[in-house]
């Protein structure tokens, strides 16, 4: 009951000095908004895209580069290629030592439905994967299902569309069983995936980590069989000349261009799978390949984000700068509180003279700082949402989910505002509670 009375006094006090109250609330709101906008973007960009199995899904990297020169050096240490050769990919797929395994490559081609003309075709990007990819990365299906193992091996002309492409080509209807042209190849639709935007997107490497997934999926072997290769999209790298430049020569070369992912049944099987990789490397060495020291590794999802520099320590510098800005705002707010509470010395003196204790005075001003924090928190939340919307409009090529505050962040925004305003209000409250009634009454 007494708390309610104190909050009523706090509200009347804020209304009595509107300009000062707006300055205090606005200062807290600006600091909170800047911190939350920066934190939201940083957290969303660095979050685990597959938390339920991130310790069981691994990127496989083999030390297959030139015997004469390291692939890359970082801080004086050799870095092995993040991609595999076609030979190694096919060998690992054939062995199938994991629960699930998939190649992951990208390419692009003109796409149209059977009813559209060539002029209506659009250039779209494809995910070239194995059928295990969908279950490994929890890709949700709206219609249909992934293609079969046999279709994977044969490289059948099958395709899975995303929801937006299905909406554009088939007005959102169930298109399973219908066909689309991929370049000059007629492919049958076997599935349509539902809305799916993993952030960050880990399976195609750092350059596409914060883009939306490509809209179409075809079997990896379909891409190879039909020579749908383009260096601009795939970014292959070679350490030896390609010879006559034919597809057969390219597939038999030591060029790396395929990311390889494996899912194990349990995280504890990581050591066993690494033993298999080391044995594979030794087998290749005995055949004259893999001349460098064996630095082959497997990285889980979190490790891959760090290894590919999708997540870096520098990413969080902005959060620290925003936090420093919040502290500066709170220090300014504390100064304004000191001015306000000092100006209420006569009122405090009168209350102390009629029997109010220091605890009662502290409680009254404490309620006022809490009320300032609550109002600052909600105003900061509104400013943060506005800032994120503006940021999303500026960076329209990024997924909308990157600029959305989660419920925990919304709650944390208000709680942080109340706690910080209360903490930085302790000194003004202490100074107000020390007011001597005799000195103040003499001044009346």
Coordinates of C-alpha atoms in Angstrom, one line a residue:
X1 CA 0.0 0.0 0.0
X2 CA 2.8 2.3 1.0
X3 CA 4.7 1.4 -2.2
X4 CA 1.6 2.5 -4.3
X5 CA 1.5 5.8 -2.5
X6 CA 5.2 6.4 -3.2
X7 CA 4.7 5.6 -6.9
X8 CA 1.9 8.1 -6.9
X9 CA 4.2 10.7 -5.4
X10 CA 6.8 9.7 -8.0
X11 CA 4.4 10.2 -10.9
X12 CA 3.3 13.6 -9.5
X13 CA 7.0 14.6 -9.1
X14 CA 7.7 13.7 -12.8
X15 CA 4.7 15.8 -13.9
X16 CA 5.9 18.7 -11.8
X17 CA 9.2 18.9 -13.7
X18 CA 8.2 17.7 -17.2
X19 CA 11.3 19.0 -19.1
X20 CA 13.7 17.4 -16.6
X21 CA 11.7 14.2 -16.6
X22 CA 11.7 14.0 -20.4
X23 CA 15.5 14.5 -20.4
X24 CA 16.1 11.7 -17.9
X25 CA 13.7 9.3 -19.6
X26 CA 15.0 10.2 -23.0
X27 CA 18.6 9.8 -22.0
X28 CA 18.0 6.3 -20.6
X29 CA 15.9 5.4 -23.7
X30 CA 18.7 6.5 -26.1
X31 CA 21.3 4.4 -24.3
X32 CA 19.0 1.4 -24.1
X33 CA 18.0 1.6 -27.7
X34 CA 21.6 1.8 -29.0
X35 CA 22.6 -1.1 -26.8
X36 CA 19.7 -3.3 -27.9
X37 CA 20.0 -2.5 -31.6
X38 CA 23.7 -3.4 -31.6
X39 CA 23.2 -6.5 -29.4
X40 CA 20.3 -7.8 -31.5
X41 CA 22.2 -7.6 -34.7
X42 CA 25.4 -9.1 -33.2
X43 CA 23.6 -11.9 -31.4
X44 CA 21.5 -12.8 -34.5
X45 CA 24.6 -12.8 -36.7
X46 CA 26.6 -15.1 -34.4
X47 CA 23.9 -17.4 -33.1
X48 CA 24.0 -21.2 -33.5
X49 CA 21.8 -22.0 -36.5
X50 CA 21.3 -25.7 -35.5
X51 CA 21.5 -25.8 -31.7
X52 CA 19.8 -29.2 -31.3
X53 CA 22.5 -31.0 -33.2
X54 CA 25.4 -28.5 -33.7
X55 CA 27.8 -30.8 -31.8
X56 CA 26.9 -33.7 -34.1
X57 CA 27.1 -32.1 -37.6
X58 CA 30.6 -31.5 -38.9
X59 CA 32.4 -29.9 -41.8
X60 CA 35.1 -32.2 -43.1
X61 CA 38.3 -30.6 -44.3
X62 CA 41.2 -32.6 -45.8
X63 CA 44.9 -31.6 -46.0
X64 CA 45.0 -32.2 -49.8
X65 CA 46.8 -29.1 -51.0
X66 CA 50.0 -28.6 -53.0
X67 CA 53.2 -30.3 -51.6
X68 CA 55.1 -27.1 -52.4
X69 CA 53.0 -24.4 -50.8
X70 CA 50.4 -24.1 -48.0
X71 CA 46.8 -23.3 -48.9
X72 CA 46.8 -20.3 -46.5
X73 CA 48.7 -19.1 -43.5
X74 CA 47.0 -17.5 -40.5
X75 CA 48.9 -16.2 -37.5
X76 CA 51.9 -18.3 -38.7
X77 CA 49.9 -21.5 -38.9
X78 CA 48.9 -23.5 -42.0
X79 CA 45.2 -23.4 -42.9
X80 CA 43.8 -26.3 -44.9
X81 CA 41.2 -25.9 -47.6
X82 CA 37.6 -25.6 -46.5
X83 CA 36.5 -27.6 -49.6
X84 CA 37.2 -31.0 -51.0
X85 CA 38.1 -32.4 -54.4
X86 CA 35.5 -34.3 -56.4
X87 CA 37.5 -37.6 -55.9
X88 CA 37.6 -37.2 -52.1
X89 CA 33.9 -36.2 -51.9
X90 CA 32.8 -39.3 -53.9
X91 CA 35.1 -41.6 -51.8
X92 CA 33.6 -40.2 -48.5
X93 CA 30.1 -40.4 -49.9
X94 CA 30.6 -44.0 -50.9
X95 CA 32.0 -45.0 -47.5
X96 CA 29.1 -43.3 -45.7
X97 CA 30.6 -43.5 -42.3
X98 CA 28.3 -41.0 -40.8
X99 CA 24.6 -41.1 -40.0
X100 CA 24.0 -38.7 -42.8
X101 CA 26.4 -37.1 -45.3
X102 CA 26.1 -34.5 -48.1
X103 CA 28.1 -32.5 -50.5
X104 CA 27.1 -28.8 -50.7
X105 CA 27.9 -26.7 -53.8
X106 CA 26.1 -23.8 -55.4
X107 CA 25.5 -22.9 -59.1
X108 CA 23.0 -20.9 -61.1
X109 CA 20.9 -21.4 -64.1
X110 CA 17.9 -20.0 -66.0
X111 CA 14.6 -21.4 -64.6
X112 CA 11.1 -21.4 -65.9
X113 CA 8.0 -23.4 -65.7
X114 CA 6.7 -25.5 -68.7
X115 CA 4.0 -22.9 -69.4
X116 CA 6.5 -20.0 -69.5
X117 CA 8.5 -18.8 -72.5
X118 CA 12.3 -18.6 -72.6
X119 CA 11.9 -14.8 -72.2
X120 CA 10.1 -15.3 -68.9
X121 CA 12.9 -17.5 -67.5
X122 CA 14.9 -16.1 -64.5
X123 CA 18.4 -16.7 -63.4
X124 CA 18.3 -18.4 -60.0
X125 CA 20.9 -20.0 -57.7
X126 CA 20.8 -23.6 -56.7
X127 CA 21.9 -25.7 -53.8
X128 CA 23.6 -28.8 -55.2
X129 CA 23.3 -31.4 -52.4
X130 CA 22.6 -35.0 -51.5
X131 CA 19.3 -36.1 -50.1
X132 CA 20.7 -36.4 -46.6
X133 CA 21.1 -32.6 -46.5
X134 CA 17.5 -32.0 -45.8
X135 CA 17.3 -34.1 -42.7
X136 CA 20.8 -33.0 -41.5
X137 CA 19.9 -29.3 -41.5
X138 CA 16.2 -29.8 -40.5
X139 CA 14.8 -28.4 -43.7
X140 CA 11.0 -28.2 -43.4
X141 CA 8.8 -29.5 -46.3
X142 CA 5.5 -27.9 -47.3
X143 CA 4.8 -30.4 -50.0
X144 CA 6.5 -33.7 -51.1
X145 CA 9.8 -35.0 -49.7
X146 CA 13.5 -35.2 -50.7
X147 CA 14.6 -37.4 -53.6
X148 CA 15.6 -41.0 -53.0
X149 CA 19.1 -42.5 -52.6
X150 CA 18.9 -44.0 -56.1
X151 CA 18.1 -40.6 -57.6
X152 CA 21.1 -39.3 -55.7
X153 CA 23.4 -41.9 -57.2
X154 CA 22.0 -41.5 -60.7
X155 CA 21.9 -37.7 -60.6
X156 CA 18.2 -37.7 -61.6
X157 CA 16.6 -34.6 -63.0
X158 CA 14.7 -33.7 -59.8
X159 CA 14.3 -30.5 -58.0
X160 CA 13.0 -29.1 -54.7
X161 CA 11.7 -25.5 -54.7
X162 CA 11.4 -23.1 -51.9
X163 CA 8.0 -21.6 -51.0
X164 CA 8.6 -18.2 -52.7
X165 CA 9.6 -19.9 -56.0
X166 CA 6.6 -22.2 -55.8
X167 CA 4.4 -19.2 -55.2
X168 CA 5.8 -17.4 -58.2
X169 CA 5.7 -20.3 -60.6
X170 CA 2.6 -22.2 -59.4
X171 CA 0.6 -19.6 -57.4
X172 CA 1.3 -21.5 -54.2
X173 CA -0.4 -24.7 -55.3
X174 CA 1.1 -28.1 -54.6
X175 CA 3.5 -28.4 -57.6
X176 CA 4.9 -31.9 -56.7
X177 CA 4.9 -33.9 -60.0
X178 CA 5.1 -30.9 -62.2
X179 CA 8.2 -29.8 -64.1
X180 CA 10.5 -26.8 -64.5
X181 CA 13.3 -26.1 -67.0
X182 CA 16.7 -25.7 -65.5
X183 CA 18.5 -24.3 -68.5
X184 CA 17.7 -26.8 -71.2
X185 CA 17.1 -29.7 -68.7
X186 CA 13.5 -30.6 -67.7
X187 CA 13.4 -31.5 -64.0
X188 CA 10.5 -33.0 -62.0
X189 CA 9.5 -31.3 -58.8
X190 CA 9.6 -33.7 -55.8
X191 CA 9.2 -31.2 -53.0
X192 CA 8.5 -27.7 -51.9
X193 CA 10.1 -26.5 -48.7
X194 CA 8.3 -24.3 -46.2
X195 CA 9.7 -20.9 -45.0
X196 CA 13.3 -21.6 -43.9
X197 CA 16.0 -19.0 -43.1
X198 CA 18.8 -20.4 -40.9
X199 CA 21.0 -17.7 -39.5
X200 CA 23.9 -17.7 -40.1
X201 CA 23.8 -20.0 -43.1
X202 CA 26.8 -22.3 -42.5
X203 CA 26.7 -24.8 -45.3
X204 CA 28.0 -22.7 -48.2
X205 CA 30.8 -20.8 -46.4
X206 CA 31.3 -17.3 -45.1
X207 CA 30.4 -15.3 -48.2
X208 CA 26.8 -16.4 -48.0
X209 CA 26.5 -16.8 -44.2
X210 CA 24.0 -14.0 -43.8
X211 CA 22.1 -14.3 -47.0
X212 CA 18.8 -16.2 -47.5
X213 CA 19.3 -19.9 -48.7
X214 CA 19.2 -20.3 -52.4
X215 CA 15.7 -21.1 -53.7
X216 CA 16.2 -24.4 -55.5
X217 CA 17.9 -27.8 -54.6
X218 CA 19.0 -30.4 -57.1
X219 CA 21.0 -33.7 -56.6
X220 CA 24.7 -33.1 -56.5
X221 CA 25.3 -35.7 -59.2
X222 CA 22.7 -33.9 -61.5
X223 CA 24.9 -30.8 -61.4
X224 CA 28.0 -32.9 -62.3
X225 CA 26.3 -35.0 -65.0
X226 CA 25.1 -32.0 -66.8
X227 CA 28.2 -29.9 -66.4
X228 CA 26.4 -27.1 -64.5
X229 CA 29.7 -25.7 -63.2
X230 CA 30.7 -22.1 -63.0
X231 CA 33.8 -20.8 -61.2
X232 CA 32.1 -17.5 -60.4
X233 CA 29.5 -19.2 -58.2
X234 CA 31.5 -22.2 -57.0
X235 CA 34.8 -20.5 -56.4
X236 CA 36.9 -23.6 -57.1
X237 CA 40.6 -23.4 -56.4
X238 CA 43.4 -25.4 -58.0
X239 CA 47.1 -25.8 -57.2
X240 CA 48.0 -27.5 -60.5
X241 CA 47.1 -26.8 -64.2
X242 CA 43.8 -28.2 -65.3
X243 CA 45.1 -29.8 -68.5
X244 CA 42.7 -29.9 -71.4
X245 CA 40.0 -28.2 -69.4
X246 CA 37.4 -31.0 -70.0
X247 CA 34.9 -32.0 -67.3
X248 CA 36.6 -35.4 -66.9
X249 CA 39.9 -33.7 -66.3
X250 CA 38.4 -31.3 -63.9
X251 CA 36.7 -34.0 -61.9
X252 CA 40.0 -36.0 -61.7
X253 CA 42.0 -32.9 -60.7
X254 CA 43.1 -31.8 -57.2
X255 CA 40.9 -28.7 -57.5
X256 CA 38.8 -28.1 -54.3
X257 CA 35.2 -26.9 -54.8
X258 CA 32.9 -29.0 -52.6
X259 CA 31.9 -28.4 -49.0
X260 CA 31.3 -31.7 -47.3
X261 CA 29.0 -32.2 -44.2
X262 CA 28.5 -35.2 -42.1
X263 CA 26.1 -35.9 -39.2
X264 CA 27.0 -38.4 -36.5
X265 CA 24.6 -40.2 -34.3
X266 CA 26.3 -38.8 -31.2
X267 CA 28.9 -36.2 -30.4
X268 CA 31.1 -38.8 -28.7
X269 CA 31.6 -40.5 -32.1
X270 CA 33.7 -37.6 -33.3
X271 CA 37.0 -39.3 -32.3
X272 CA 36.0 -42.5 -34.3
X273 CA 35.1 -40.4 -37.4
X274 CA 38.4 -38.6 -37.1
X275 CA 40.2 -41.9 -36.9
X276 CA 38.4 -42.9 -40.2
X277 CA 39.5 -39.6 -41.8
X278 CA 43.1 -40.1 -40.7
X279 CA 43.1 -43.6 -42.1
X280 CA 41.6 -42.3 -45.4
X281 CA 44.4 -39.7 -45.6
X282 CA 47.1 -42.4 -45.0
X283 CA 45.5 -44.5 -47.8
X284 CA 45.7 -41.6 -50.2
X285 CA 49.3 -40.9 -49.2
X286 CA 50.2 -44.4 -50.1
X287 CA 48.7 -43.7 -53.5
X288 CA 50.8 -40.7 -54.1
X289 CA 48.4 -37.9 -53.0
X290 CA 48.2 -35.7 -49.8
X291 CA 51.9 -35.0 -49.8
X292 CA 51.7 -32.4 -47.0
X293 CA 51.6 -33.0 -43.3
X294 CA 48.2 -34.4 -42.3
X295 CA 46.4 -31.4 -40.8
X296 CA 42.9 -32.8 -41.7
X297 CA 40.2 -31.8 -39.3
X298 CA 36.4 -31.9 -38.7
X299 CA 34.6 -28.8 -37.3
X300 CA 31.2 -28.8 -35.7
X301 CA 28.8 -26.0 -36.5
X302 CA 30.1 -23.5 -33.9
X303 CA 33.7 -24.3 -34.8
X304 CA 33.0 -23.9 -38.5
X305 CA 31.6 -20.4 -37.9
X306 CA 34.8 -19.4 -36.1
X307 CA 37.1 -21.2 -38.6
X308 CA 35.4 -19.5 -41.5
X309 CA 35.5 -16.2 -39.7
X310 CA 31.7 -15.8 -39.8
X311 CA 32.0 -15.1 -36.1
X312 CA 34.9 -13.0 -34.9
X313 CA 35.9 -11.4 -31.6
X314 CA 35.7 -8.0 -33.4
X315 CA 32.0 -8.6 -33.9
X316 CA 31.4 -7.9 -30.3
X317 CA 33.4 -4.6 -30.1
X318 CA 30.3 -2.7 -31.3
X319 CA 28.4 -4.2 -28.4
X320 CA 31.0 -3.0 -25.9
X321 CA 31.0 0.5 -27.5
X322 CA 27.2 0.5 -27.3
X323 CA 27.4 -0.5 -23.6
X324 CA 29.9 2.3 -23.0
X325 CA 27.4 4.7 -24.6
X326 CA 24.7 3.4 -22.2
X327 CA 26.9 4.0 -19.2
X328 CA 27.6 7.6 -20.4
X329 CA 23.8 8.1 -20.8
X330 CA 23.2 6.7 -17.3
X331 CA 25.9 9.0 -15.8
X332 CA 24.2 12.0 -17.4
X333 CA 20.9 10.8 -16.0
X334 CA 22.5 10.5 -12.6
X335 CA 23.6 14.1 -12.8
X336 CA 20.0 15.1 -13.7
X337 CA 18.6 13.1 -10.8
X338 CA 21.1 14.9 -8.4
X339 CA 19.8 18.3 -9.7
X340 CA 16.2 17.2 -9.3
X341 CA 16.5 15.7 -5.9
X342 CA 18.6 18.6 -4.6
X343 CA 15.9 21.0 -5.7
X344 CA 13.5 19.0 -3.5
X345 CA 15.5 19.7 -0.4
X346 CA 12.8 21.9 1.2
X347 CA 10.2 19.2 0.6
X348 CA 12.4 16.5 2.1
X349 CA 13.2 18.7 5.1
X350 CA 9.5 19.2 5.8
X351 CA 8.8 15.5 5.5
X352 CA 11.7 14.7 7.9
X353 CA 10.5 17.3 10.3
X354 CA 7.0 15.7 10.6
X355 CA 8.5 12.2 11.2
X356 CA 9.6 10.7 7.9
X357 CA 12.7 8.5 8.3
X358 CA 15.7 8.4 6.0
X359 CA 14.4 5.0 4.8
X360 CA 11.0 6.6 3.9
X361 CA 12.8 9.3 1.9
X362 CA 15.0 6.7 0.2
X363 CA 11.9 4.6 -0.7
X364 CA 10.1 7.6 -2.2
X365 CA 13.0 8.6 -4.4
X366 CA 13.8 4.9 -5.2
X367 CA 10.2 4.5 -6.6
X368 CA 10.8 7.6 -8.7
X369 CA 14.1 6.2 -10.2
X370 CA 12.3 2.8 -10.9
X371 CA 9.4 4.7 -12.6
X372 CA 12.0 6.6 -14.7
X373 CA 13.7 3.3 -15.6
X374 CA 10.4 1.7 -16.6
X375 CA 9.3 4.6 -18.8
X376 CA 12.9 4.8 -20.2
X377 CA 12.9 1.1 -20.9
X378 CA 9.6 1.1 -22.8
X379 CA 10.6 4.2 -24.8
X380 CA 14.0 2.6 -25.5
X381 CA 12.2 -0.6 -26.7
X382 CA 10.1 1.5 -29.1
X383 CA 13.3 3.3 -30.4
X384 CA 15.1 0.0 -30.7
X385 CA 12.3 -1.4 -32.8
X386 CA 12.3 1.7 -35.0
X387 CA 16.0 1.5 -35.4
X388 CA 15.9 -2.1 -36.3
X389 CA 13.2 -1.4 -38.9
X390 CA 15.3 1.3 -40.4
X391 CA 18.4 -0.9 -40.4
X392 CA 16.3 -3.7 -42.1
X393 CA 15.2 -1.2 -44.8
X394 CA 18.8 -0.1 -45.4
X395 CA 20.2 -3.7 -45.5
X396 CA 17.2 -5.1 -47.4
X397 CA 19.3 -7.9 -48.9
X398 CA 19.7 -9.4 -45.4
X399 CA 17.1 -11.8 -43.9
X400 CA 14.4 -9.9 -42.0
X401 CA 15.0 -12.3 -39.0
X402 CA 18.4 -10.7 -38.5
X403 CA 16.8 -7.5 -37.4
X404 CA 14.1 -8.8 -35.0
X405 CA 14.4 -8.8 -31.3
X406 CA 13.6 -12.0 -29.6
X407 CA 11.3 -12.2 -26.6
X408 CA 14.2 -12.6 -24.1
X409 CA 15.8 -9.5 -25.5
X410 CA 12.6 -7.5 -25.2
X411 CA 12.2 -8.5 -21.6
X412 CA 15.9 -7.8 -21.0
X413 CA 15.5 -4.3 -22.4
X414 CA 13.0 -3.3 -19.8
X415 CA 14.8 -5.1 -17.0
X416 CA 18.1 -3.5 -17.9
X417 CA 16.6 -0.1 -18.0
X418 CA 15.0 -0.5 -14.5
X419 CA 18.1 -2.0 -13.0
X420 CA 20.6 0.5 -14.5
X421 CA 18.4 3.5 -13.6
X422 CA 18.1 2.2 -10.0
X423 CA 21.8 1.5 -9.7
X424 CA 22.8 4.9 -11.0
X425 CA 20.1 6.5 -8.9
X426 CA 21.5 5.2 -5.6
X427 CA 23.9 8.1 -5.2
X428 CA 21.3 10.8 -5.8
X429 CA 18.9 8.9 -3.4
X430 CA 21.6 8.7 -0.8
X431 CA 22.3 12.4 -1.0
X432 CA 18.6 13.2 -0.8
X433 CA 18.2 11.0 2.3
X434 CA 21.0 12.8 4.1
X435 CA 19.1 16.1 4.0
X436 CA 19.1 17.8 7.4
X437 CA 15.5 19.1 8.2
X438 CA 16.7 22.0 10.4
X439 CA 18.9 23.5 7.6
X440 CA 16.1 23.2 5.0
X441 CA 13.4 24.6 7.3
X442 CA 15.5 27.6 8.0
X443 CA 15.6 28.4 4.3
X444 CA 11.8 28.3 4.0

